[in-house]
């Protein structure tokens, strides 16, 4: 009995499926086409815009963020290794490139430099042991002395030293000349006084 | 400054030099001349020492007879005198300035026209220099009393020692 019922049911299901399937497929196709048409329509766009601009969405988002959604999202981000996948797609490089090319970096740096906090941090860094250790390490490094040697050997530095030396020699020579002329006048004055001669005429009074 | 103005300034420079040559002289006194002479003396002796040391080194390696060494010494002495006389005569005749004079910015020139002395006058002046120095440098005392600050050697050669006026800087090209 049971077997016969099962057989009847199986037969009936097969017949029904054979009859109903084409109809169901047609109904499904029509429904999908209707949905596509609806989504492409202007009405759907207007509806979405209104919903998005409505306070309802804002309240919904706020409620979602205030709730456990954020923690759940963070756990899923970790579970599904979202950060690894983004990084492997070059997200960091793209972001860095964008920041370097944009004006935002300059604004950020300007704001940081103008900030009193940064000024205090720099002051603290200078006063801390960090600077002393940095200087000590620099002095111990060979690269620093190589750099100093290169600078000392550079044509600009040697030229400046030569100019200074020549300038100094000129200064010394000028000094010697001035003093010798004064000595000339002094010795001559004394000699004329001793020999009871009239005072000498001004040195530049002579003509050829 | 325009190109025409620069050219005009370049033409004016020789005229300024000519004016300087005939302008009233500033005669140089004994101290300045002594310093200039000391510088020249140092230079002369330095060169002579270097040359003498070189020859001495050569002779120390090359073994020569005593007679030849005597001849070499005599030749060296004559060479020194030639060097000494030549140094002063050449510089006085060429520009009136030895290196020592250049350092002190003074020059020897003819009293008549301010030009450098002729070679004969320069040799005469050098001889007068030796004569002035012989009697305990008394020949230089007239420098202190003469109105043109001339020594015996200057009077013999007809020269004076004057200050070289500073050169004006060249005009800047723009």
GROMACS .gro file of N, CA, C and O in nm, chain A residues 177 180-181 183-185 187-188 191-192 195 197-198 201 203-208, chain B residues 24-27 29-32 35 103-105 111-112 143-147 149:
model
  160
  177UNK      N    1  10.232  10.018   0.476
  177UNK     CA    2  10.251  10.142   0.399
  177UNK      C    3  10.211  10.264   0.480
  177UNK      O    4  10.283  10.364   0.486
  180UNK      N    5  10.459  10.335   0.754
  180UNK     CA    6  10.591  10.381   0.707
  180UNK      C    7  10.583  10.527   0.665
  180UNK      O    8  10.678  10.604   0.688
  181UNK      N    9  10.472  10.567   0.603
  181UNK     CA   10  10.459  10.708   0.564
  181UNK      C   11  10.456  10.799   0.688
  181UNK      O   12  10.516  10.907   0.688
  183UNK      N   13  10.594  10.728   0.971
  183UNK     CA   14  10.730  10.725   1.026
  183UNK      C   15  10.822  10.818   0.948
  183UNK      O   16  10.908  10.885   1.006
  184UNK      N   17  10.803  10.823   0.815
  184UNK     CA   18  10.883  10.915   0.732
  184UNK      C   19  10.870  11.058   0.784
  184UNK      O   20  10.970  11.128   0.806
  185UNK      N   21  10.746  11.098   0.800
  185UNK     CA   22  10.721  11.238   0.842
  185UNK      C   23  10.778  11.264   0.981
  185UNK      O   24  10.839  11.369   1.007
  187UNK      N   25  11.030  11.106   1.145
  187UNK     CA   26  11.177  11.107   1.147
  187UNK      C   27  11.229  11.237   1.084
  187UNK      O   28  11.323  11.300   1.135
  188UNK      N   29  11.165  11.277   0.976
  188UNK     CA   30  11.209  11.400   0.907
  188UNK      C   31  11.190  11.522   0.996
  188UNK      O   32  11.278  11.610   1.004
  191UNK      N   33  11.460  11.519   1.260
  191UNK     CA   34  11.592  11.549   1.203
  191UNK      C   35  11.604  11.699   1.172
  191UNK      O   36  11.706  11.762   1.200
  192UNK      N   37  11.500  11.757   1.115
  192UNK     CA   38  11.504  11.900   1.082
  192UNK      C   39  11.511  11.984   1.208
  192UNK      O   40  11.577  12.089   1.210
  195UNK      N   41  11.869  11.959   1.333
  195UNK     CA   42  11.964  12.032   1.248
  195UNK      C   43  11.922  12.179   1.231
  195UNK      O   44  11.982  12.252   1.151
  197UNK      N   45  11.665  12.316   1.088
  197UNK     CA   46  11.619  12.349   0.953
  197UNK      C   47  11.473  12.387   0.960
  197UNK      O   48  11.401  12.350   1.055
  198UNK      N   49  11.429  12.459   0.857
  198UNK     CA   50  11.287  12.494   0.853
  198UNK      C   51  11.206  12.365   0.835
  198UNK      O   52  11.256  12.267   0.781
  201UNK      N   53  10.824  12.101   0.370
  201UNK     CA   54  10.698  12.131   0.302
  201UNK      C   55  10.610  12.007   0.300
  201UNK      O   56  10.662  11.895   0.321
  203UNK      N   57  10.442  11.680   0.187
  203UNK     CA   58  10.507  11.582   0.098
  203UNK      C   59  10.456  11.589  -0.044
  203UNK      O   60  10.526  11.552  -0.136
  204UNK      N   61  10.335  11.635  -0.071
  204UNK     CA   62  10.282  11.635  -0.206
  204UNK      C   63  10.290  11.771  -0.271
  204UNK      O   64  10.217  11.799  -0.367
  205UNK      N   65  10.377  11.858  -0.223
  205UNK     CA   66  10.385  11.993  -0.282
  205UNK      C   67  10.481  11.997  -0.399
  205UNK      O   68  10.490  12.098  -0.465
  206UNK      N   69  10.556  11.889  -0.422
  206UNK     CA   70  10.660  11.895  -0.525
  206UNK      C   71  10.603  11.882  -0.665
  206UNK      O   72  10.500  11.817  -0.687
  207UNK      N   73  10.672  11.943  -0.759
  207UNK     CA   74  10.635  11.927  -0.899
  207UNK      C   75  10.762  11.887  -0.974
  207UNK      O   76  10.872  11.920  -0.929
  208UNK      N   77  10.750  11.817  -1.082
  208UNK     CA   78  10.871  11.776  -1.154
  208UNK      C   79  10.946  11.896  -1.209
  208UNK      O   80  10.885  12.000  -1.235
  232UNK      N   81  10.148  11.672  -0.943
  232UNK     CA   82  10.247  11.694  -0.837
  232UNK      C   83  10.278  11.562  -0.768
  232UNK      O   84  10.191  11.481  -0.741
  233UNK      N   85  10.412  11.545  -0.734
  233UNK     CA   86  10.455  11.420  -0.674
  233UNK      C   87  10.442  11.424  -0.524
  233UNK      O   88  10.450  11.530  -0.462
  234UNK      N   89  10.425  11.307  -0.465
  234UNK     CA   90  10.438  11.290  -0.321
  234UNK      C   91  10.569  11.216  -0.299
  234UNK      O   92  10.582  11.100  -0.335
  235UNK      N   93  10.666  11.288  -0.243
  235UNK     CA   94  10.800  11.230  -0.227
  235UNK      C   95  10.801  11.136  -0.107
  235UNK      O   96  10.732  11.157  -0.008
  237UNK      N   97  10.983  10.924   0.201
  237UNK     CA   98  11.086  10.948   0.301
  237UNK      C   99  11.173  10.826   0.326
  237UNK      O  100  11.163  10.722   0.259
  238UNK      N  101  11.259  10.840   0.426
  238UNK     CA  102  11.366  10.744   0.447
  238UNK      C  103  11.316  10.610   0.500
  238UNK      O  104  11.370  10.504   0.464
  239UNK      N  105  11.215  10.611   0.584
  239UNK     CA  106  11.169  10.486   0.646
  239UNK      C  107  11.106  10.395   0.540
  239UNK      O  108  11.136  10.275   0.532
  240UNK      N  109  11.018  10.453   0.459
  240UNK     CA  110  10.953  10.373   0.353
  240UNK      C  111  11.057  10.316   0.257
  240UNK      O  112  11.050  10.199   0.218
  243UNK      N  113  11.243  10.025   0.418
  243UNK     CA  114  11.164   9.900   0.421
  243UNK      C  115  11.163   9.836   0.283
  243UNK      O  116  11.182   9.715   0.268
  311UNK      N  117  10.567   9.668  -0.343
  311UNK     CA  118  10.495   9.636  -0.218
  311UNK      C  119  10.460   9.764  -0.142
  311UNK      O  120  10.351   9.776  -0.086
  312UNK      N  121  10.551   9.860  -0.141
  312UNK     CA  122  10.528   9.984  -0.067
  312UNK      C  123  10.463  10.091  -0.153
  312UNK      O  124  10.439  10.203  -0.108
  313UNK      N  125  10.435  10.055  -0.279
  313UNK     CA  126  10.368  10.146  -0.373
  313UNK      C  127  10.447  10.276  -0.390
  313UNK      O  128  10.393  10.386  -0.376
  319UNK      N  129  11.353  11.312  -1.211
  319UNK     CA  130  11.298  11.431  -1.147
  319UNK      C  131  11.239  11.527  -1.249
  319UNK      O  132  11.146  11.602  -1.220
  320UNK      N  133  11.291  11.521  -1.373
  320UNK     CA  134  11.247  11.618  -1.474
  320UNK      C  135  11.105  11.590  -1.522
  320UNK      O  136  11.023  11.682  -1.533
  351UNK      N  137  11.811  11.287   0.258
  351UNK     CA  138  11.670  11.253   0.240
  351UNK      C  139  11.585  11.322   0.347
  351UNK      O  140  11.471  11.363   0.323
  352UNK      N  141  11.644  11.340   0.466
  352UNK     CA  142  11.569  11.399   0.577
  352UNK      C  143  11.561  11.552   0.566
  352UNK      O  144  11.470  11.613   0.623
  353UNK      N  145  11.654  11.610   0.494
  353UNK     CA  146  11.658  11.756   0.490
  353UNK      C  147  11.620  11.815   0.355
  353UNK      O  148  11.583  11.932   0.347
  354UNK      N  149  11.632  11.736   0.249
  354UNK     CA  150  11.601  11.788   0.116
  354UNK      C  151  11.449  11.805   0.099
  354UNK      O  152  11.372  11.722   0.147
  355UNK      N  153  11.410  11.911   0.027
  355UNK     CA  154  11.267  11.935   0.006
  355UNK      C  155  11.202  11.827  -0.080
  355UNK      O  156  11.082  11.803  -0.071
  357UNK      N  157  11.326  11.520  -0.077
  357UNK     CA  158  11.363  11.394  -0.010
  357UNK      C  159  11.458  11.310  -0.096
  357UNK      O  160  11.437  11.190  -0.117
   0.00000   0.00000   0.00000
